[in-house]
């Protein structure tokens, strides 16, 4: 029954932003978008079995290089073993070097990330 949220805009910027971002966007995110999360969210997420091997569709995994919550701030190489999880997939593509943090959509690199995403979808005929 406990929830947490960022203590201030600096804590939010540390966790969600890094790389190329505008401070005004981080300030906006704190004022408007700062979402609470359940205290039990992380332990239950890490303890939930996921049948990656049963995924048959092509897979794209995008990771901001500086995502503190996913890798402590330097994610390059973190996704190297990801393809091995999706043994049933028609193909796995990973990107882990975008100069961004967790909140990828609010970074200046977002257009580049969306281009990667749409190019992937186009290559899949979607």
PDB file of N, CA, C and O in Angstrom, residues 57-116:
ATOM      1  N   UNK A  57       7.130 -13.227 -33.038  1.00  0.00           N
ATOM      2  CA  UNK A  57       7.228 -12.010 -33.853  1.00  0.00           C
ATOM      3  C   UNK A  57       8.647 -11.451 -33.800  1.00  0.00           C
ATOM      4  O   UNK A  57       9.393 -11.715 -32.855  1.00  0.00           O
ATOM      5  N   UNK A  58       9.038 -10.663 -34.796  1.00  0.00           N
ATOM      6  CA  UNK A  58      10.317  -9.959 -34.727  1.00  0.00           C
ATOM      7  C   UNK A  58      10.317  -9.014 -33.528  1.00  0.00           C
ATOM      8  O   UNK A  58       9.283  -8.473 -33.147  1.00  0.00           O
ATOM      9  N   UNK A  59      11.479  -8.817 -32.935  1.00  0.00           N
ATOM     10  CA  UNK A  59      11.593  -8.051 -31.695  1.00  0.00           C
ATOM     11  C   UNK A  59      12.607  -6.920 -31.876  1.00  0.00           C
ATOM     12  O   UNK A  59      13.699  -7.141 -32.399  1.00  0.00           O
ATOM     13  N   UNK A  60      12.237  -5.730 -31.434  1.00  0.00           N
ATOM     14  CA  UNK A  60      13.142  -4.588 -31.363  1.00  0.00           C
ATOM     15  C   UNK A  60      13.179  -4.124 -29.917  1.00  0.00           C
ATOM     16  O   UNK A  60      12.138  -3.894 -29.307  1.00  0.00           O
ATOM     17  N   UNK A  61      14.374  -4.006 -29.367  1.00  0.00           N
ATOM     18  CA  UNK A  61      14.542  -3.509 -27.998  1.00  0.00           C
ATOM     19  C   UNK A  61      15.401  -2.250 -28.061  1.00  0.00           C
ATOM     20  O   UNK A  61      16.557  -2.301 -28.482  1.00  0.00           O
ATOM     21  N   UNK A  62      14.817  -1.118 -27.684  1.00  0.00           N
ATOM     22  CA  UNK A  62      15.519   0.170 -27.640  1.00  0.00           C
ATOM     23  C   UNK A  62      15.818   0.509 -26.189  1.00  0.00           C
ATOM     24  O   UNK A  62      14.938   0.434 -25.328  1.00  0.00           O
ATOM     25  N   UNK A  63      17.039   0.897 -25.923  1.00  0.00           N
ATOM     26  CA  UNK A  63      17.457   1.223 -24.563  1.00  0.00           C
ATOM     27  C   UNK A  63      18.274   2.501 -24.594  1.00  0.00           C
ATOM     28  O   UNK A  63      19.243   2.574 -25.340  1.00  0.00           O
ATOM     29  N   UNK A  64      17.896   3.489 -23.822  1.00  0.00           N
ATOM     30  CA  UNK A  64      18.729   4.678 -23.707  1.00  0.00           C
ATOM     31  C   UNK A  64      20.048   4.301 -23.040  1.00  0.00           C
ATOM     32  O   UNK A  64      20.068   3.547 -22.074  1.00  0.00           O
ATOM     33  N   UNK A  65      21.141   4.805 -23.568  1.00  0.00           N
ATOM     34  CA  UNK A  65      22.474   4.458 -23.055  1.00  0.00           C
ATOM     35  C   UNK A  65      22.623   4.794 -21.568  1.00  0.00           C
ATOM     36  O   UNK A  65      23.301   4.096 -20.836  1.00  0.00           O
ATOM     37  N   UNK A  66      21.991   5.855 -21.115  1.00  0.00           N
ATOM     38  CA  UNK A  66      22.189   6.345 -19.748  1.00  0.00           C
ATOM     39  C   UNK A  66      20.989   6.064 -18.841  1.00  0.00           C
ATOM     40  O   UNK A  66      20.706   6.845 -17.934  1.00  0.00           O
ATOM     41  N   UNK A  67      20.287   4.973 -19.058  1.00  0.00           N
ATOM     42  CA  UNK A  67      19.096   4.644 -18.272  1.00  0.00           C
ATOM     43  C   UNK A  67      19.515   4.146 -16.886  1.00  0.00           C
ATOM     44  O   UNK A  67      19.885   2.999 -16.706  1.00  0.00           O
ATOM     45  N   UNK A  68      19.463   5.040 -15.920  1.00  0.00           N
ATOM     46  CA  UNK A  68      19.897   4.715 -14.556  1.00  0.00           C
ATOM     47  C   UNK A  68      19.077   3.573 -13.962  1.00  0.00           C
ATOM     48  O   UNK A  68      19.611   2.667 -13.326  1.00  0.00           O
ATOM     49  N   UNK A  69      17.764   3.571 -14.211  1.00  0.00           N
ATOM     50  CA  UNK A  69      16.917   2.547 -13.590  1.00  0.00           C
ATOM     51  C   UNK A  69      17.148   1.163 -14.187  1.00  0.00           C
ATOM     52  O   UNK A  69      16.909   0.156 -13.521  1.00  0.00           O
ATOM     53  N   UNK A  70      17.627   1.076 -15.422  1.00  0.00           N
ATOM     54  CA  UNK A  70      17.827  -0.227 -16.056  1.00  0.00           C
ATOM     55  C   UNK A  70      19.244  -0.757 -15.889  1.00  0.00           C
ATOM     56  O   UNK A  70      19.441  -1.969 -15.815  1.00  0.00           O
ATOM     57  N   UNK A  71      20.227   0.144 -15.838  1.00  0.00           N
ATOM     58  CA  UNK A  71      21.602  -0.363 -15.860  1.00  0.00           C
ATOM     59  C   UNK A  71      22.580   0.466 -15.049  1.00  0.00           C
ATOM     60  O   UNK A  71      23.787   0.261 -15.153  1.00  0.00           O
ATOM     61  N   UNK A  72      22.097   1.421 -14.310  1.00  0.00           N
ATOM     62  CA  UNK A  72      22.991   2.224 -13.500  1.00  0.00           C
ATOM     63  C   UNK A  72      23.641   3.379 -14.233  1.00  0.00           C
ATOM     64  O   UNK A  72      24.464   4.070 -13.669  1.00  0.00           O
ATOM     65  N   UNK A  73      23.298   3.571 -15.510  1.00  0.00           N
ATOM     66  CA  UNK A  73      23.784   4.737 -16.220  1.00  0.00           C
ATOM     67  C   UNK A  73      24.662   4.486 -17.426  1.00  0.00           C
ATOM     68  O   UNK A  73      24.942   5.393 -18.177  1.00  0.00           O
ATOM     69  N   UNK A  74      25.128   3.246 -17.639  1.00  0.00           N
ATOM     70  CA  UNK A  74      25.880   2.938 -18.861  1.00  0.00           C
ATOM     71  C   UNK A  74      25.401   1.595 -19.380  1.00  0.00           C
ATOM     72  O   UNK A  74      25.869   0.542 -18.971  1.00  0.00           O
ATOM     73  N   UNK A  75      24.456   1.648 -20.303  1.00  0.00           N
ATOM     74  CA  UNK A  75      23.764   0.442 -20.768  1.00  0.00           C
ATOM     75  C   UNK A  75      24.391  -0.220 -21.986  1.00  0.00           C
ATOM     76  O   UNK A  75      23.910  -1.264 -22.426  1.00  0.00           O
ATOM     77  N   UNK A  76      25.446   0.358 -22.545  1.00  0.00           N
ATOM     78  CA  UNK A  76      26.044  -0.242 -23.735  1.00  0.00           C
ATOM     79  C   UNK A  76      26.522  -1.654 -23.402  1.00  0.00           C
ATOM     80  O   UNK A  76      27.254  -1.877 -22.446  1.00  0.00           O
ATOM     81  N   UNK A  77      26.044  -2.603 -24.178  1.00  0.00           N
ATOM     82  CA  UNK A  77      26.376  -4.008 -23.964  1.00  0.00           C
ATOM     83  C   UNK A  77      25.357  -4.765 -23.140  1.00  0.00           C
ATOM     84  O   UNK A  77      25.341  -5.996 -23.136  1.00  0.00           O
ATOM     85  N   UNK A  78      24.479  -4.034 -22.458  1.00  0.00           N
ATOM     86  CA  UNK A  78      23.480  -4.682 -21.601  1.00  0.00           C
ATOM     87  C   UNK A  78      22.553  -5.595 -22.396  1.00  0.00           C
ATOM     88  O   UNK A  78      22.135  -6.638 -21.907  1.00  0.00           O
ATOM     89  N   UNK A  79      22.282  -5.245 -23.624  1.00  0.00           N
ATOM     90  CA  UNK A  79      21.332  -6.006 -24.440  1.00  0.00           C
ATOM     91  C   UNK A  79      21.995  -7.097 -25.284  1.00  0.00           C
ATOM     92  O   UNK A  79      21.318  -7.769 -26.054  1.00  0.00           O
ATOM     93  N   UNK A  80      23.300  -7.276 -25.145  1.00  0.00           N
ATOM     94  CA  UNK A  80      24.008  -8.246 -25.987  1.00  0.00           C
ATOM     95  C   UNK A  80      23.422  -9.655 -25.905  1.00  0.00           C
ATOM     96  O   UNK A  80      23.397 -10.371 -26.902  1.00  0.00           O
ATOM     97  N   UNK A  81      22.943 -10.061 -24.763  1.00  0.00           N
ATOM     98  CA  UNK A  81      22.414 -11.415 -24.597  1.00  0.00           C
ATOM     99  C   UNK A  81      20.916 -11.508 -24.870  1.00  0.00           C
ATOM    100  O   UNK A  81      20.330 -12.590 -24.783  1.00  0.00           O
ATOM    101  N   UNK A  82      20.289 -10.395 -25.232  1.00  0.00           N
ATOM    102  CA  UNK A  82      18.841 -10.368 -25.412  1.00  0.00           C
ATOM    103  C   UNK A  82      18.363 -11.306 -26.508  1.00  0.00           C
ATOM    104  O   UNK A  82      17.362 -12.002 -26.353  1.00  0.00           O
ATOM    105  N   UNK A  83      19.058 -11.356 -27.615  1.00  0.00           N
ATOM    106  CA  UNK A  83      18.636 -12.201 -28.737  1.00  0.00           C
ATOM    107  C   UNK A  83      18.512 -13.663 -28.316  1.00  0.00           C
ATOM    108  O   UNK A  83      17.613 -14.376 -28.773  1.00  0.00           O
ATOM    109  N   UNK A  84      19.373 -14.109 -27.430  1.00  0.00           N
ATOM    110  CA  UNK A  84      19.346 -15.500 -26.975  1.00  0.00           C
ATOM    111  C   UNK A  84      18.070 -15.834 -26.194  1.00  0.00           C
ATOM    112  O   UNK A  84      17.686 -17.001 -26.109  1.00  0.00           O
ATOM    113  N   UNK A  85      17.400 -14.837 -25.649  1.00  0.00           N
ATOM    114  CA  UNK A  85      16.160 -15.060 -24.910  1.00  0.00           C
ATOM    115  C   UNK A  85      14.991 -15.358 -25.847  1.00  0.00           C
ATOM    116  O   UNK A  85      14.087 -16.109 -25.510  1.00  0.00           O
ATOM    117  N   UNK A  86      15.010 -14.752 -27.021  1.00  0.00           N
ATOM    118  CA  UNK A  86      13.900 -14.840 -27.967  1.00  0.00           C
ATOM    119  C   UNK A  86      14.173 -15.918 -29.018  1.00  0.00           C
ATOM    120  O   UNK A  86      14.236 -15.645 -30.220  1.00  0.00           O
ATOM    121  N   UNK A  87      14.304 -17.148 -28.587  1.00  0.00           N
ATOM    122  CA  UNK A  87      14.662 -18.241 -29.495  1.00  0.00           C
ATOM    123  C   UNK A  87      13.591 -18.524 -30.538  1.00  0.00           C
ATOM    124  O   UNK A  87      13.896 -19.053 -31.596  1.00  0.00           O
ATOM    125  N   UNK A  88      12.348 -18.175 -30.274  1.00  0.00           N
ATOM    126  CA  UNK A  88      11.266 -18.412 -31.223  1.00  0.00           C
ATOM    127  C   UNK A  88      11.001 -17.240 -32.154  1.00  0.00           C
ATOM    128  O   UNK A  88      10.183 -17.338 -33.062  1.00  0.00           O
ATOM    129  N   UNK A  89      11.693 -16.132 -31.959  1.00  0.00           N
ATOM    130  CA  UNK A  89      11.461 -14.925 -32.749  1.00  0.00           C
ATOM    131  C   UNK A  89      12.047 -15.059 -34.147  1.00  0.00           C
ATOM    132  O   UNK A  89      13.048 -15.746 -34.360  1.00  0.00           O
ATOM    133  N   UNK A  90      11.433 -14.337 -35.073  1.00  0.00           N
ATOM    134  CA  UNK A  90      11.928 -14.302 -36.452  1.00  0.00           C
ATOM    135  C   UNK A  90      13.164 -13.422 -36.570  1.00  0.00           C
ATOM    136  O   UNK A  90      13.791 -13.385 -37.614  1.00  0.00           O
ATOM    137  N   UNK A  91      13.513 -12.732 -35.535  1.00  0.00           N
ATOM    138  CA  UNK A  91      14.685 -11.868 -35.538  1.00  0.00           C
ATOM    139  C   UNK A  91      14.637 -10.883 -34.400  1.00  0.00           C
ATOM    140  O   UNK A  91      13.559 -10.455 -33.997  1.00  0.00           O
ATOM    141  N   UNK A  92      15.803 -10.554 -33.875  1.00  0.00           N
ATOM    142  CA  UNK A  92      15.898  -9.614 -32.747  1.00  0.00           C
ATOM    143  C   UNK A  92      16.902  -8.530 -33.110  1.00  0.00           C
ATOM    144  O   UNK A  92      18.013  -8.829 -33.554  1.00  0.00           O
ATOM    145  N   UNK A  93      16.495  -7.286 -32.924  1.00  0.00           N
ATOM    146  CA  UNK A  93      17.387  -6.151 -33.126  1.00  0.00           C
ATOM    147  C   UNK A  93      17.442  -5.381 -31.813  1.00  0.00           C
ATOM    148  O   UNK A  93      16.411  -5.145 -31.178  1.00  0.00           O
ATOM    149  N   UNK A  94      18.636  -5.004 -31.403  1.00  0.00           N
ATOM    150  CA  UNK A  94      18.785  -4.224 -30.174  1.00  0.00           C
ATOM    151  C   UNK A  94      19.546  -2.936 -30.469  1.00  0.00           C
ATOM    152  O   UNK A  94      20.412  -2.897 -31.338  1.00  0.00           O
ATOM    153  N   UNK A  95      19.194  -1.895 -29.738  1.00  0.00           N
ATOM    154  CA  UNK A  95      19.880  -0.607 -29.807  1.00  0.00           C
ATOM    155  C   UNK A  95      20.062  -0.155 -28.370  1.00  0.00           C
ATOM    156  O   UNK A  95      19.084   0.021 -27.643  1.00  0.00           O
ATOM    157  N   UNK A  96      21.312   0.010 -27.955  1.00  0.00           N
ATOM    158  CA  UNK A  96      21.565   0.396 -26.566  1.00  0.00           C
ATOM    159  C   UNK A  96      22.513   1.583 -26.440  1.00  0.00           C
ATOM    160  O   UNK A  96      23.053   1.842 -25.381  1.00  0.00           O
ATOM    161  N   UNK A  97      22.706   2.301 -27.525  1.00  0.00           N
ATOM    162  CA  UNK A  97      23.675   3.399 -27.470  1.00  0.00           C
ATOM    163  C   UNK A  97      23.083   4.781 -27.760  1.00  0.00           C
ATOM    164  O   UNK A  97      23.812   5.726 -28.032  1.00  0.00           O
ATOM    165  N   UNK A  98      21.761   4.898 -27.691  1.00  0.00           N
ATOM    166  CA  UNK A  98      21.152   6.216 -27.882  1.00  0.00           C
ATOM    167  C   UNK A  98      21.497   7.108 -26.694  1.00  0.00           C
ATOM    168  O   UNK A  98      21.351   6.687 -25.542  1.00  0.00           O
ATOM    169  N   UNK A  99      21.960   8.330 -26.930  1.00  0.00           N
ATOM    170  CA  UNK A  99      22.354   9.206 -25.824  1.00  0.00           C
ATOM    171  C   UNK A  99      21.141   9.742 -25.064  1.00  0.00           C
ATOM    172  O   UNK A  99      20.745  10.892 -25.220  1.00  0.00           O
ATOM    173  N   UNK A 100      20.544   8.877 -24.275  1.00  0.00           N
ATOM    174  CA  UNK A 100      19.320   9.235 -23.552  1.00  0.00           C
ATOM    175  C   UNK A 100      19.225   8.409 -22.281  1.00  0.00           C
ATOM    176  O   UNK A 100      19.913   7.404 -22.118  1.00  0.00           O
ATOM    177  N   UNK A 101      18.326   8.829 -21.416  1.00  0.00           N
ATOM    178  CA  UNK A 101      18.036   8.092 -20.200  1.00  0.00           C
ATOM    179  C   UNK A 101      16.768   7.282 -20.363  1.00  0.00           C
ATOM    180  O   UNK A 101      16.403   6.875 -21.469  1.00  0.00           O
ATOM    181  N   UNK A 102      16.071   7.048 -19.269  1.00  0.00           N
ATOM    182  CA  UNK A 102      14.900   6.176 -19.243  1.00  0.00           C
ATOM    183  C   UNK A 102      13.720   6.755 -20.028  1.00  0.00           C
ATOM    184  O   UNK A 102      13.039   6.029 -20.729  1.00  0.00           O
ATOM    185  N   UNK A 103      13.476   8.012 -19.905  1.00  0.00           N
ATOM    186  CA  UNK A 103      12.318   8.652 -20.542  1.00  0.00           C
ATOM    187  C   UNK A 103      12.681   9.062 -21.966  1.00  0.00           C
ATOM    188  O   UNK A 103      12.721  10.243 -22.312  1.00  0.00           O
ATOM    189  N   UNK A 104      12.918   8.074 -22.801  1.00  0.00           N
ATOM    190  CA  UNK A 104      13.438   8.258 -24.155  1.00  0.00           C
ATOM    191  C   UNK A 104      12.600   9.223 -24.983  1.00  0.00           C
ATOM    192  O   UNK A 104      13.127  10.022 -25.751  1.00  0.00           O
ATOM    193  N   UNK A 105      11.284   9.175 -24.843  1.00  0.00           N
ATOM    194  CA  UNK A 105      10.400  10.032 -25.645  1.00  0.00           C
ATOM    195  C   UNK A 105      10.609  11.514 -25.387  1.00  0.00           C
ATOM    196  O   UNK A 105      10.239  12.341 -26.220  1.00  0.00           O
ATOM    197  N   UNK A 106      11.164  11.883 -24.250  1.00  0.00           N
ATOM    198  CA  UNK A 106      11.334  13.292 -23.914  1.00  0.00           C
ATOM    199  C   UNK A 106      12.761  13.796 -24.124  1.00  0.00           C
ATOM    200  O   UNK A 106      13.078  14.925 -23.763  1.00  0.00           O
ATOM    201  N   UNK A 107      13.606  12.971 -24.711  1.00  0.00           N
ATOM    202  CA  UNK A 107      14.981  13.378 -25.009  1.00  0.00           C
ATOM    203  C   UNK A 107      15.072  13.945 -26.423  1.00  0.00           C
ATOM    204  O   UNK A 107      14.236  13.665 -27.273  1.00  0.00           O
ATOM    205  N   UNK A 108      16.119  14.696 -26.668  1.00  0.00           N
ATOM    206  CA  UNK A 108      16.307  15.277 -27.994  1.00  0.00           C
ATOM    207  C   UNK A 108      16.558  14.200 -29.050  1.00  0.00           C
ATOM    208  O   UNK A 108      16.370  14.443 -30.244  1.00  0.00           O
ATOM    209  N   UNK A 109      16.946  13.027 -28.640  1.00  0.00           N
ATOM    210  CA  UNK A 109      17.210  11.928 -29.565  1.00  0.00           C
ATOM    211  C   UNK A 109      15.924  11.159 -29.926  1.00  0.00           C
ATOM    212  O   UNK A 109      15.966  10.221 -30.719  1.00  0.00           O
ATOM    213  N   UNK A 110      14.799  11.573 -29.396  1.00  0.00           N
ATOM    214  CA  UNK A 110      13.533  10.877 -29.662  1.00  0.00           C
ATOM    215  C   UNK A 110      13.241  10.709 -31.150  1.00  0.00           C
ATOM    216  O   UNK A 110      12.846   9.616 -31.566  1.00  0.00           O
ATOM    217  N   UNK A 111      13.433  11.733 -31.988  1.00  0.00           N
ATOM    218  CA  UNK A 111      13.179  11.515 -33.425  1.00  0.00           C
ATOM    219  C   UNK A 111      14.044  10.391 -34.009  1.00  0.00           C
ATOM    220  O   UNK A 111      13.586   9.609 -34.832  1.00  0.00           O
ATOM    221  N   UNK A 112      15.294  10.297 -33.580  1.00  0.00           N
ATOM    222  CA  UNK A 112      16.179   9.220 -34.043  1.00  0.00           C
ATOM    223  C   UNK A 112      15.655   7.868 -33.568  1.00  0.00           C
ATOM    224  O   UNK A 112      15.652   6.890 -34.316  1.00  0.00           O
ATOM    225  N   UNK A 113      15.201   7.803 -32.323  1.00  0.00           N
ATOM    226  CA  UNK A 113      14.653   6.556 -31.787  1.00  0.00           C
ATOM    227  C   UNK A 113      13.404   6.136 -32.557  1.00  0.00           C
ATOM    228  O   UNK A 113      13.241   4.955 -32.899  1.00  0.00           O
ATOM    229  N   UNK A 114      12.532   7.097 -32.854  1.00  0.00           N
ATOM    230  CA  UNK A 114      11.324   6.773 -33.614  1.00  0.00           C
ATOM    231  C   UNK A 114      11.655   6.355 -35.041  1.00  0.00           C
ATOM    232  O   UNK A 114      10.995   5.500 -35.608  1.00  0.00           O
ATOM    233  N   UNK A 115      12.696   6.942 -35.631  1.00  0.00           N
ATOM    234  CA  UNK A 115      13.112   6.520 -36.971  1.00  0.00           C
ATOM    235  C   UNK A 115      13.571   5.063 -36.944  1.00  0.00           C
ATOM    236  O   UNK A 115      13.216   4.271 -37.825  1.00  0.00           O
ATOM    237  N   UNK A 116      14.355   4.695 -35.946  1.00  0.00           N
ATOM    238  CA  UNK A 116      14.788   3.302 -35.797  1.00  0.00           C
ATOM    239  C   UNK A 116      13.573   2.398 -35.678  1.00  0.00           C
ATOM    240  O   UNK A 116      13.480   1.352 -36.329  1.00  0.00           O
TER     241      UNK A 116
END
